[in-house]
């Protein structure tokens, strides 16, 4: 199944990316709040079951947050949300840098 990436291109849905992202966030929180690897796989399976052709990366990440909250993994959801926010800031900074560079190099049509 194809999903839409942030740049508008399409890529094959990969459940292992969800598992890796949740596992990375899980490793960042105190052990007492962590969820099991089996629960992480169940969250990923739940998401895979509802993702449809053309779903966006953002929609899938929202589903991850919702599923983490539904299974009571509040600290994990919080860490995952913070990571998403930090990555969004980096993407915005990178695009701003590219826009400035295009102006300097007179590649910008404006």
PDB file of N, CA and C in Angstrom:
ATOM      1  N   UNK A   1       0.845  -1.176   0.000  1.00  0.00           N
ATOM      2  CA  UNK A   1       0.000   0.000   0.000  1.00  0.00           C
ATOM      3  C   UNK A   1       0.894   1.244   0.000  1.00  0.00           C
ATOM      4  N   UNK A   2       0.488   2.232  -0.732  1.00  0.00           N
ATOM      5  CA  UNK A   2       1.245   3.466  -0.878  1.00  0.00           C
ATOM      6  C   UNK A   2       0.743   4.534   0.108  1.00  0.00           C
ATOM      7  N   UNK A   3       1.691   5.222   0.742  1.00  0.00           N
ATOM      8  CA  UNK A   3       1.352   6.353   1.610  1.00  0.00           C
ATOM      9  C   UNK A   3       2.043   7.596   1.064  1.00  0.00           C
ATOM     10  N   UNK A   4       1.499   8.753   1.429  1.00  0.00           N
ATOM     11  CA  UNK A   4       2.060  10.006   0.931  1.00  0.00           C
ATOM     12  C   UNK A   4       3.040  10.572   1.944  1.00  0.00           C
ATOM     13  N   UNK A   5       4.241  10.849   1.466  1.00  0.00           N
ATOM     14  CA  UNK A   5       5.273  11.446   2.309  1.00  0.00           C
ATOM     15  C   UNK A   5       5.057  12.962   2.395  1.00  0.00           C
ATOM     16  N   UNK A   6       5.822  13.609   3.247  1.00  0.00           N
ATOM     17  CA  UNK A   6       5.659  15.052   3.442  1.00  0.00           C
ATOM     18  C   UNK A   6       5.944  15.861   2.180  1.00  0.00           C
ATOM     19  N   UNK A   7       6.851  15.374   1.339  1.00  0.00           N
ATOM     20  CA  UNK A   7       7.208  16.108   0.129  1.00  0.00           C
ATOM     21  C   UNK A   7       6.232  15.861  -1.019  1.00  0.00           C
ATOM     22  N   UNK A   8       5.184  15.078  -0.745  1.00  0.00           N
ATOM     23  CA  UNK A   8       4.175  14.817  -1.759  1.00  0.00           C
ATOM     24  C   UNK A   8       4.387  13.536  -2.544  1.00  0.00           C
ATOM     25  N   UNK A   9       5.575  12.958  -2.444  1.00  0.00           N
ATOM     26  CA  UNK A   9       5.827  11.701  -3.143  1.00  0.00           C
ATOM     27  C   UNK A   9       5.161  10.545  -2.389  1.00  0.00           C
ATOM     28  N   UNK A  10       5.120   9.401  -3.036  1.00  0.00           N
ATOM     29  CA  UNK A  10       4.488   8.232  -2.431  1.00  0.00           C
ATOM     30  C   UNK A  10       5.529   7.155  -2.181  1.00  0.00           C
ATOM     31  N   UNK A  11       5.309   6.400  -1.120  1.00  0.00           N
ATOM     32  CA  UNK A  11       6.213   5.325  -0.748  1.00  0.00           C
ATOM     33  C   UNK A  11       5.383   4.178  -0.188  1.00  0.00           C
ATOM     34  N   UNK A  12       5.957   3.020  -0.164  1.00  0.00           N
ATOM     35  CA  UNK A  12       5.272   1.848   0.370  1.00  0.00           C
ATOM     36  C   UNK A  12       5.195   1.938   1.887  1.00  0.00           C
ATOM     37  N   UNK A  13       4.020   1.645   2.435  1.00  0.00           N
ATOM     38  CA  UNK A  13       3.842   1.629   3.886  1.00  0.00           C
ATOM     39  C   UNK A  13       4.748   0.562   4.484  1.00  0.00           C
ATOM     40  N   UNK A  14       5.458   0.926   5.562  1.00  0.00           N
ATOM     41  CA  UNK A  14       6.414   0.016   6.194  1.00  0.00           C
ATOM     42  C   UNK A  14       6.156  -0.001   7.702  1.00  0.00           C
ATOM     43  N   UNK A  15       5.559  -1.068   8.185  1.00  0.00           N
ATOM     44  CA  UNK A  15       5.212  -1.189   9.598  1.00  0.00           C
ATOM     45  C   UNK A  15       6.449  -1.146  10.496  1.00  0.00           C
ATOM     46  N   UNK A  16       7.598  -1.566   9.962  1.00  0.00           N
ATOM     47  CA  UNK A  16       8.815  -1.581  10.782  1.00  0.00           C
ATOM     48  C   UNK A  16       9.255  -0.166  11.170  1.00  0.00           C
ATOM     49  N   UNK A  17       8.875   0.828  10.374  1.00  0.00           N
ATOM     50  CA  UNK A  17       9.217   2.212  10.726  1.00  0.00           C
ATOM     51  C   UNK A  17       8.447   2.661  11.964  1.00  0.00           C
ATOM     52  N   UNK A  18       7.206   2.222  12.084  1.00  0.00           N
ATOM     53  CA  UNK A  18       6.410   2.546  13.269  1.00  0.00           C
ATOM     54  C   UNK A  18       7.019   1.853  14.486  1.00  0.00           C
ATOM     55  N   UNK A  19       7.336   0.586  14.336  1.00  0.00           N
ATOM     56  CA  UNK A  19       7.917  -0.169  15.440  1.00  0.00           C
ATOM     57  C   UNK A  19       9.222   0.466  15.890  1.00  0.00           C
ATOM     58  N   UNK A  20      10.073   0.854  14.944  1.00  0.00           N
ATOM     59  CA  UNK A  20      11.364   1.464  15.282  1.00  0.00           C
ATOM     60  C   UNK A  20      11.188   2.805  15.983  1.00  0.00           C
ATOM     61  N   UNK A  21      10.256   3.620  15.507  1.00  0.00           N
ATOM     62  CA  UNK A  21      10.041   4.939  16.104  1.00  0.00           C
ATOM     63  C   UNK A  21       9.503   4.825  17.531  1.00  0.00           C
ATOM     64  N   UNK A  22       8.541   3.943  17.729  1.00  0.00           N
ATOM     65  CA  UNK A  22       7.964   3.767  19.064  1.00  0.00           C
ATOM     66  C   UNK A  22       8.997   3.140  19.999  1.00  0.00           C
ATOM     67  N   UNK A  23       9.765   2.191  19.501  1.00  0.00           N
ATOM     68  CA  UNK A  23      10.805   1.560  20.324  1.00  0.00           C
ATOM     69  C   UNK A  23      11.870   2.576  20.731  1.00  0.00           C
ATOM     70  N   UNK A  24      12.222   3.476  19.821  1.00  0.00           N
ATOM     71  CA  UNK A  24      13.218   4.511  20.149  1.00  0.00           C
ATOM     72  C   UNK A  24      12.684   5.447  21.235  1.00  0.00           C
ATOM     73  N   UNK A  25      11.435   5.853  21.112  1.00  0.00           N
ATOM     74  CA  UNK A  25      10.833   6.712  22.136  1.00  0.00           C
ATOM     75  C   UNK A  25      10.715   5.952  23.451  1.00  0.00           C
ATOM     76  N   UNK A  26      10.371   4.687  23.374  1.00  0.00           N
ATOM     77  CA  UNK A  26      10.232   3.834  24.558  1.00  0.00           C
ATOM     78  C   UNK A  26      11.554   3.742  25.329  1.00  0.00           C
ATOM     79  N   UNK A  27      12.655   3.676  24.597  1.00  0.00           N
ATOM     80  CA  UNK A  27      13.975   3.580  25.224  1.00  0.00           C
ATOM     81  C   UNK A  27      14.368   4.865  25.947  1.00  0.00           C
ATOM     82  N   UNK A  28      13.727   5.968  25.583  1.00  0.00           N
ATOM     83  CA  UNK A  28      14.061   7.274  26.161  1.00  0.00           C
ATOM     84  C   UNK A  28      13.371   7.547  27.500  1.00  0.00           C
ATOM     85  N   UNK A  29      12.363   6.769  27.843  1.00  0.00           N
ATOM     86  CA  UNK A  29      11.624   7.047  29.073  1.00  0.00           C
ATOM     87  C   UNK A  29      12.085   6.120  30.195  1.00  0.00           C
ATOM     88  N   UNK A  30      11.722   6.479  31.428  1.00  0.00           N
ATOM     89  CA  UNK A  30      12.071   5.655  32.581  1.00  0.00           C
ATOM     90  C   UNK A  30      11.494   4.253  32.420  1.00  0.00           C
ATOM     91  N   UNK A  31      12.230   3.269  32.876  1.00  0.00           N
ATOM     92  CA  UNK A  31      11.854   1.867  32.716  1.00  0.00           C
ATOM     93  C   UNK A  31      10.458   1.562  33.251  1.00  0.00           C
ATOM     94  N   UNK A  32      10.073   2.224  34.311  1.00  0.00           N
ATOM     95  CA  UNK A  32       8.764   1.939  34.912  1.00  0.00           C
ATOM     96  C   UNK A  32       7.588   2.313  34.002  1.00  0.00           C
ATOM     97  N   UNK A  33       7.838   3.187  33.022  1.00  0.00           N
ATOM     98  CA  UNK A  33       6.769   3.637  32.121  1.00  0.00           C
ATOM     99  C   UNK A  33       6.821   2.973  30.750  1.00  0.00           C
ATOM    100  N   UNK A  34       7.823   2.153  30.513  1.00  0.00           N
ATOM    101  CA  UNK A  34       7.990   1.527  29.202  1.00  0.00           C
ATOM    102  C   UNK A  34       6.916   0.465  28.948  1.00  0.00           C
ATOM    103  N   UNK A  35       6.654   0.263  27.663  1.00  0.00           N
ATOM    104  CA  UNK A  35       5.747  -0.802  27.270  1.00  0.00           C
ATOM    105  C   UNK A  35       6.576  -1.927  26.659  1.00  0.00           C
ATOM    106  N   UNK A  36       6.006  -3.090  26.596  1.00  0.00           N
ATOM    107  CA  UNK A  36       6.726  -4.259  26.082  1.00  0.00           C
ATOM    108  C   UNK A  36       6.864  -4.198  24.560  1.00  0.00           C
ATOM    109  N   UNK A  37       7.808  -4.975  24.066  1.00  0.00           N
ATOM    110  CA  UNK A  37       7.994  -5.074  22.614  1.00  0.00           C
ATOM    111  C   UNK A  37       6.736  -5.623  21.960  1.00  0.00           C
ATOM    112  N   UNK A  38       6.054  -6.517  22.651  1.00  0.00           N
ATOM    113  CA  UNK A  38       4.806  -7.082  22.119  1.00  0.00           C
ATOM    114  C   UNK A  38       3.731  -6.002  21.993  1.00  0.00           C
ATOM    115  N   UNK A  39       3.641  -5.117  22.984  1.00  0.00           N
ATOM    116  CA  UNK A  39       2.664  -4.029  22.931  1.00  0.00           C
ATOM    117  C   UNK A  39       3.004  -3.073  21.797  1.00  0.00           C
ATOM    118  N   UNK A  40       4.276  -2.827  21.594  1.00  0.00           N
ATOM    119  CA  UNK A  40       4.699  -1.966  20.475  1.00  0.00           C
ATOM    120  C   UNK A  40       4.256  -2.583  19.150  1.00  0.00           C
ATOM    121  N   UNK A  41       4.458  -3.890  19.000  1.00  0.00           N
ATOM    122  CA  UNK A  41       4.029  -4.571  17.770  1.00  0.00           C
ATOM    123  C   UNK A  41       2.509  -4.514  17.610  1.00  0.00           C
ATOM    124  N   UNK A  42       1.775  -4.644  18.707  1.00  0.00           N
ATOM    125  CA  UNK A  42       0.311  -4.569  18.650  1.00  0.00           C
ATOM    126  C   UNK A  42      -0.148  -3.174  18.215  1.00  0.00           C
ATOM    127  N   UNK A  43       0.492  -2.137  18.753  1.00  0.00           N
ATOM    128  CA  UNK A  43       0.171  -0.764  18.345  1.00  0.00           C
ATOM    129  C   UNK A  43       0.404  -0.622  16.844  1.00  0.00           C
ATOM    130  N   UNK A  44       1.539  -1.109  16.368  1.00  0.00           N
ATOM    131  CA  UNK A  44       1.865  -1.017  14.938  1.00  0.00           C
ATOM    132  C   UNK A  44       0.850  -1.793  14.091  1.00  0.00           C
ATOM    133  N   UNK A  45       0.443  -2.964  14.556  1.00  0.00           N
ATOM    134  CA  UNK A  45      -0.550  -3.759  13.818  1.00  0.00           C
ATOM    135  C   UNK A  45      -1.897  -3.044  13.769  1.00  0.00           C
ATOM    136  N   UNK A  46      -2.287  -2.421  14.884  1.00  0.00           N
ATOM    137  CA  UNK A  46      -3.543  -1.657  14.914  1.00  0.00           C
ATOM    138  C   UNK A  46      -3.523  -0.543  13.877  1.00  0.00           C
ATOM    139  N   UNK A  47      -2.390   0.114  13.773  1.00  0.00           N
ATOM    140  CA  UNK A  47      -2.260   1.218  12.819  1.00  0.00           C
ATOM    141  C   UNK A  47      -2.278   0.678  11.391  1.00  0.00           C
ATOM    142  N   UNK A  48      -1.549  -0.395  11.147  1.00  0.00           N
ATOM    143  CA  UNK A  48      -1.507  -0.989   9.808  1.00  0.00           C
ATOM    144  C   UNK A  48      -2.905  -1.400   9.352  1.00  0.00           C
ATOM    145  N   UNK A  49      -3.745  -1.788  10.300  1.00  0.00           N
ATOM    146  CA  UNK A  49      -5.096  -2.234   9.957  1.00  0.00           C
ATOM    147  C   UNK A  49      -5.990  -1.092   9.485  1.00  0.00           C
ATOM    148  N   UNK A  50      -5.680   0.137   9.886  1.00  0.00           N
ATOM    149  CA  UNK A  50      -6.556   1.255   9.521  1.00  0.00           C
ATOM    150  C   UNK A  50      -5.949   2.204   8.495  1.00  0.00           C
ATOM    151  N   UNK A  51      -4.673   2.039   8.201  1.00  0.00           N
ATOM    152  CA  UNK A  51      -4.034   2.890   7.198  1.00  0.00           C
ATOM    153  C   UNK A  51      -4.594   2.517   5.835  1.00  0.00           C
ATOM    154  N   UNK A  52      -4.930   3.528   5.071  1.00  0.00           N
ATOM    155  CA  UNK A  52      -5.464   3.273   3.737  1.00  0.00           C
ATOM    156  C   UNK A  52      -4.549   3.889   2.687  1.00  0.00           C
ATOM    157  N   UNK A  53      -4.773   3.503   1.458  1.00  0.00           N
ATOM    158  CA  UNK A  53      -3.977   4.034   0.356  1.00  0.00           C
ATOM    159  C   UNK A  53      -4.090   5.554   0.356  1.00  0.00           C
ATOM    160  N   UNK A  54      -2.945   6.213   0.286  1.00  0.00           N
ATOM    161  CA  UNK A  54      -2.932   7.671   0.245  1.00  0.00           C
ATOM    162  C   UNK A  54      -2.873   8.324   1.606  1.00  0.00           C
ATOM    163  N   UNK A  55      -2.885   7.540   2.678  1.00  0.00           N
ATOM    164  CA  UNK A  55      -2.720   8.129   4.009  1.00  0.00           C
ATOM    165  C   UNK A  55      -1.398   8.882   4.042  1.00  0.00           C
ATOM    166  N   UNK A  56      -1.365   9.955   4.799  1.00  0.00           N
ATOM    167  CA  UNK A  56      -0.125  10.740   4.890  1.00  0.00           C
ATOM    168  C   UNK A  56       0.686  10.313   6.103  1.00  0.00           C
ATOM    169  N   UNK A  57       1.949  10.650   6.076  1.00  0.00           N
ATOM    170  CA  UNK A  57       2.841  10.370   7.202  1.00  0.00           C
ATOM    171  C   UNK A  57       2.287  11.030   8.470  1.00  0.00           C
ATOM    172  N   UNK A  58       1.809  12.249   8.350  1.00  0.00           N
ATOM    173  CA  UNK A  58       1.244  12.960   9.509  1.00  0.00           C
ATOM    174  C   UNK A  58       0.046  12.222  10.084  1.00  0.00           C
ATOM    175  N   UNK A  59      -0.825  11.734   9.228  1.00  0.00           N
ATOM    176  CA  UNK A  59      -1.994  10.992   9.696  1.00  0.00           C
ATOM    177  C   UNK A  59      -1.571   9.718  10.433  1.00  0.00           C
ATOM    178  N   UNK A  60      -0.569   9.054   9.907  1.00  0.00           N
ATOM    179  CA  UNK A  60      -0.076   7.831  10.539  1.00  0.00           C
ATOM    180  C   UNK A  60       0.541   8.151  11.891  1.00  0.00           C
ATOM    181  N   UNK A  61       1.306   9.229  11.970  1.00  0.00           N
ATOM    182  CA  UNK A  61       1.903   9.609  13.249  1.00  0.00           C
ATOM    183  C   UNK A  61       0.826   9.992  14.265  1.00  0.00           C
ATOM    184  N   UNK A  62      -0.241  10.620  13.814  1.00  0.00           N
ATOM    185  CA  UNK A  62      -1.362  10.925  14.708  1.00  0.00           C
ATOM    186  C   UNK A  62      -1.983   9.631  15.240  1.00  0.00           C
ATOM    187  N   UNK A  63      -2.087   8.626  14.376  1.00  0.00           N
ATOM    188  CA  UNK A  63      -2.612   7.332  14.800  1.00  0.00           C
ATOM    189  C   UNK A  63      -1.715   6.687  15.854  1.00  0.00           C
ATOM    190  N   UNK A  64      -0.413   6.833  15.687  1.00  0.00           N
ATOM    191  CA  UNK A  64       0.525   6.296  16.676  1.00  0.00           C
ATOM    192  C   UNK A  64       0.253   6.947  18.029  1.00  0.00           C
ATOM    193  N   UNK A  65       0.161   8.271  18.045  1.00  0.00           N
ATOM    194  CA  UNK A  65      -0.118   8.983  19.294  1.00  0.00           C
ATOM    195  C   UNK A  65      -1.415   8.492  19.919  1.00  0.00           C
ATOM    196  N   UNK A  66      -2.467   8.424  19.132  1.00  0.00           N
ATOM    197  CA  UNK A  66      -3.774   7.989  19.639  1.00  0.00           C
ATOM    198  C   UNK A  66      -3.705   6.584  20.229  1.00  0.00           C
ATOM    199  N   UNK A  67      -3.032   5.690  19.529  1.00  0.00           N
ATOM    200  CA  UNK A  67      -2.922   4.308  20.018  1.00  0.00           C
ATOM    201  C   UNK A  67      -2.108   4.212  21.296  1.00  0.00           C
ATOM    202  N   UNK A  68      -1.056   5.008  21.404  1.00  0.00           N
ATOM    203  CA  UNK A  68      -0.259   5.000  22.633  1.00  0.00           C
ATOM    204  C   UNK A  68      -1.086   5.509  23.809  1.00  0.00           C
ATOM    205  N   UNK A  69      -1.860   6.544  23.560  1.00  0.00           N
ATOM    206  CA  UNK A  69      -2.724   7.077  24.616  1.00  0.00           C
ATOM    207  C   UNK A  69      -3.803   6.067  25.001  1.00  0.00           C
ATOM    208  N   UNK A  70      -4.379   5.400  24.022  1.00  0.00           N
ATOM    209  CA  UNK A  70      -5.435   4.421  24.293  1.00  0.00           C
ATOM    210  C   UNK A  70      -4.942   3.242  25.117  1.00  0.00           C
ATOM    211  N   UNK A  71      -3.671   2.885  24.956  1.00  0.00           N
ATOM    212  CA  UNK A  71      -3.160   1.760  25.747  1.00  0.00           C
ATOM    213  C   UNK A  71      -2.554   2.232  27.065  1.00  0.00           C
ATOM    214  N   UNK A  72      -2.740   3.521  27.386  1.00  0.00           N
ATOM    215  CA  UNK A  72      -2.307   4.049  28.682  1.00  0.00           C
ATOM    216  C   UNK A  72      -0.832   4.396  28.775  1.00  0.00           C
ATOM    217  N   UNK A  73      -0.143   4.448  27.660  1.00  0.00           N
ATOM    218  CA  UNK A  73       1.292   4.763  27.649  1.00  0.00           C
ATOM    219  C   UNK A  73       1.479   6.277  27.517  1.00  0.00           C
ATOM    220  N   UNK A  74       1.044   7.008  28.537  1.00  0.00           N
ATOM    221  CA  UNK A  74       1.037   8.468  28.473  1.00  0.00           C
ATOM    222  C   UNK A  74       2.437   9.071  28.388  1.00  0.00           C
ATOM    223  N   UNK A  75       3.370   8.547  29.170  1.00  0.00           N
ATOM    224  CA  UNK A  75       4.738   9.082  29.126  1.00  0.00           C
ATOM    225  C   UNK A  75       5.398   8.794  27.783  1.00  0.00           C
ATOM    226  N   UNK A  76       5.121   7.634  27.247  1.00  0.00           N
ATOM    227  CA  UNK A  76       5.657   7.285  25.933  1.00  0.00           C
ATOM    228  C   UNK A  76       5.054   8.176  24.857  1.00  0.00           C
ATOM    229  N   UNK A  77       3.753   8.403  24.925  1.00  0.00           N
ATOM    230  CA  UNK A  77       3.090   9.286  23.955  1.00  0.00           C
ATOM    231  C   UNK A  77       3.682  10.689  24.036  1.00  0.00           C
ATOM    232  N   UNK A  78       3.923  11.162  25.241  1.00  0.00           N
ATOM    233  CA  UNK A  78       4.501  12.495  25.435  1.00  0.00           C
ATOM    234  C   UNK A  78       5.887  12.577  24.798  1.00  0.00           C
ATOM    235  N   UNK A  79       6.695  11.553  25.003  1.00  0.00           N
ATOM    236  CA  UNK A  79       8.041  11.528  24.417  1.00  0.00           C
ATOM    237  C   UNK A  79       7.960  11.481  22.898  1.00  0.00           C
ATOM    238  N   UNK A  80       7.049  10.678  22.368  1.00  0.00           N
ATOM    239  CA  UNK A  80       6.856  10.568  20.920  1.00  0.00           C
ATOM    240  C   UNK A  80       6.415  11.914  20.336  1.00  0.00           C
ATOM    241  N   UNK A  81       5.502  12.596  21.005  1.00  0.00           N
ATOM    242  CA  UNK A  81       5.022  13.909  20.549  1.00  0.00           C
ATOM    243  C   UNK A  81       6.155  14.928  20.555  1.00  0.00           C
ATOM    244  N   UNK A  82       6.966  14.915  21.598  1.00  0.00           N
ATOM    245  CA  UNK A  82       8.110  15.839  21.669  1.00  0.00           C
ATOM    246  C   UNK A  82       9.083  15.582  20.523  1.00  0.00           C
ATOM    247  N   UNK A  83       9.340  14.306  20.220  1.00  0.00           N
ATOM    248  CA  UNK A  83      10.236  13.957  19.126  1.00  0.00           C
ATOM    249  C   UNK A  83       9.689  14.469  17.800  1.00  0.00           C
ATOM    250  N   UNK A  84       8.387  14.275  17.578  1.00  0.00           N
ATOM    251  CA  UNK A  84       7.758  14.765  16.344  1.00  0.00           C
ATOM    252  C   UNK A  84       7.909  16.277  16.223  1.00  0.00           C
ATOM    253  N   UNK A  85       7.684  16.975  17.334  1.00  0.00           N
ATOM    254  CA  UNK A  85       7.784  18.431  17.329  1.00  0.00           C
ATOM    255  C   UNK A  85       9.215  18.872  17.009  1.00  0.00           C
ATOM    256  N   UNK A  86      10.189  18.221  17.631  1.00  0.00           N
ATOM    257  CA  UNK A  86      11.597  18.562  17.385  1.00  0.00           C
ATOM    258  C   UNK A  86      11.967  18.323  15.927  1.00  0.00           C
ATOM    259  N   UNK A  87      11.523  17.199  15.354  1.00  0.00           N
ATOM    260  CA  UNK A  87      11.810  16.900  13.949  1.00  0.00           C
ATOM    261  C   UNK A  87      11.151  17.920  13.024  1.00  0.00           C
ATOM    262  N   UNK A  88       9.949  18.354  13.382  1.00  0.00           N
ATOM    263  CA  UNK A  88       9.250  19.356  12.591  1.00  0.00           C
ATOM    264  C   UNK A  88      10.027  20.666  12.582  1.00  0.00           C
ATOM    265  N   UNK A  89      10.570  21.047  13.726  1.00  0.00           N
ATOM    266  CA  UNK A  89      11.380  22.270  13.799  1.00  0.00           C
ATOM    267  C   UNK A  89      12.621  22.163  12.921  1.00  0.00           C
ATOM    268  N   UNK A  90      13.258  21.007  12.934  1.00  0.00           N
ATOM    269  CA  UNK A  90      14.449  20.798  12.102  1.00  0.00           C
ATOM    270  C   UNK A  90      14.081  20.889  10.621  1.00  0.00           C
ATOM    271  N   UNK A  91      12.956  20.273  10.238  1.00  0.00           N
ATOM    272  CA  UNK A  91      12.523  20.350   8.839  1.00  0.00           C
ATOM    273  C   UNK A  91      12.254  21.787   8.424  1.00  0.00           C
ATOM    274  N   UNK A  92      11.595  22.548   9.300  1.00  0.00           N
ATOM    275  CA  UNK A  92      11.296  23.947   8.984  1.00  0.00           C
ATOM    276  C   UNK A  92      12.570  24.763   8.881  1.00  0.00           C
ATOM    277  N   UNK A  93      13.514  24.521   9.764  1.00  0.00           N
ATOM    278  CA  UNK A  93      14.787  25.245   9.714  1.00  0.00           C
ATOM    279  C   UNK A  93      15.529  24.917   8.422  1.00  0.00           C
ATOM    280  N   UNK A  94      15.525  23.651   8.036  1.00  0.00           N
ATOM    281  CA  UNK A  94      16.201  23.242   6.808  1.00  0.00           C
ATOM    282  C   UNK A  94      15.552  23.876   5.587  1.00  0.00           C
ATOM    283  N   UNK A  95      14.219  23.954   5.559  1.00  0.00           N
ATOM    284  CA  UNK A  95      13.558  24.543   4.392  1.00  0.00           C
ATOM    285  C   UNK A  95      13.795  26.051   4.354  1.00  0.00           C
ATOM    286  N   UNK A  96      13.850  26.685   5.530  1.00  0.00           N
ATOM    287  CA  UNK A  96      14.145  28.118   5.584  1.00  0.00           C
ATOM    288  C   UNK A  96      15.556  28.382   5.078  1.00  0.00           C
ATOM    289  N   UNK A  97      16.511  27.549   5.491  1.00  0.00           N
ATOM    290  CA  UNK A  97      17.887  27.681   5.017  1.00  0.00           C
ATOM    291  C   UNK A  97      17.949  27.534   3.501  1.00  0.00           C
ATOM    292  N   UNK A  98      17.210  26.581   2.966  1.00  0.00           N
ATOM    293  CA  UNK A  98      17.191  26.358   1.517  1.00  0.00           C
ATOM    294  C   UNK A  98      16.578  27.552   0.792  1.00  0.00           C
ATOM    295  N   UNK A  99      15.539  28.150   1.369  1.00  0.00           N
ATOM    296  CA  UNK A  99      14.915  29.326   0.761  1.00  0.00           C
ATOM    297  C   UNK A  99      15.885  30.505   0.745  1.00  0.00           C
ATOM    298  N   UNK A 100      16.590  30.707   1.834  1.00  0.00           N
ATOM    299  CA  UNK A 100      17.566  31.802   1.906  1.00  0.00           C
ATOM    300  C   UNK A 100      18.683  31.562   0.899  1.00  0.00           C
ATOM    301  N   UNK A 101      19.173  30.329   0.825  1.00  0.00           N
ATOM    302  CA  UNK A 101      20.234  30.001  -0.120  1.00  0.00           C
ATOM    303  C   UNK A 101      19.779  30.225  -1.558  1.00  0.00           C
ATOM    304  N   UNK A 102      18.536  29.886  -1.866  1.00  0.00           N
ATOM    305  CA  UNK A 102      18.045  30.091  -3.230  1.00  0.00           C
ATOM    306  C   UNK A 102      17.959  31.580  -3.559  1.00  0.00           C
ATOM    307  N   UNK A 103      17.650  32.410  -2.566  1.00  0.00           N
ATOM    308  CA  UNK A 103      17.640  33.861  -2.797  1.00  0.00           C
ATOM    309  C   UNK A 103      19.048  34.384  -3.054  1.00  0.00           C
ATOM    310  N   UNK A 104      19.982  33.916  -2.253  1.00  0.00           N
ATOM    311  CA  UNK A 104      21.372  34.356  -2.409  1.00  0.00           C
ATOM    312  C   UNK A 104      21.924  33.947  -3.761  1.00  0.00           C
ATOM    313  N   UNK A 105      21.605  32.731  -4.172  1.00  0.00           N
ATOM    314  CA  UNK A 105      22.114  32.207  -5.435  1.00  0.00           C
ATOM    315  C   UNK A 105      21.213  32.582  -6.614  1.00  0.00           C
ATOM    316  N   UNK A 106      20.256  33.430  -6.390  1.00  0.00           N
ATOM    317  CA  UNK A 106      19.283  33.913  -7.388  1.00  0.00           C
ATOM    318  C   UNK A 106      18.589  32.771  -8.124  1.00  0.00           C
ATOM    319  N   UNK A 107      18.264  31.709  -7.386  1.00  0.00           N
ATOM    320  CA  UNK A 107      17.485  30.622  -7.940  1.00  0.00           C
ATOM    321  C   UNK A 107      16.009  30.782  -7.648  1.00  0.00           C
ATOM    322  N   UNK A 108      15.680  31.737  -6.804  1.00  0.00           N
ATOM    323  CA  UNK A 108      14.299  31.938  -6.401  1.00  0.00           C
ATOM    324  C   UNK A 108      13.602  32.785  -7.438  1.00  0.00           C
ATOM    325  N   UNK A 109      12.460  32.327  -7.937  1.00  0.00           N
ATOM    326  CA  UNK A 109      11.741  33.049  -8.981  1.00  0.00           C
ATOM    327  C   UNK A 109      11.093  34.325  -8.479  1.00  0.00           C
ATOM    328  N   UNK A 110      10.913  34.440  -7.165  1.00  0.00           N
ATOM    329  CA  UNK A 110      10.283  35.633  -6.598  1.00  0.00           C
ATOM    330  C   UNK A 110      11.264  36.755  -6.603  1.00  0.00           C
TER     331      UNK A 110
END
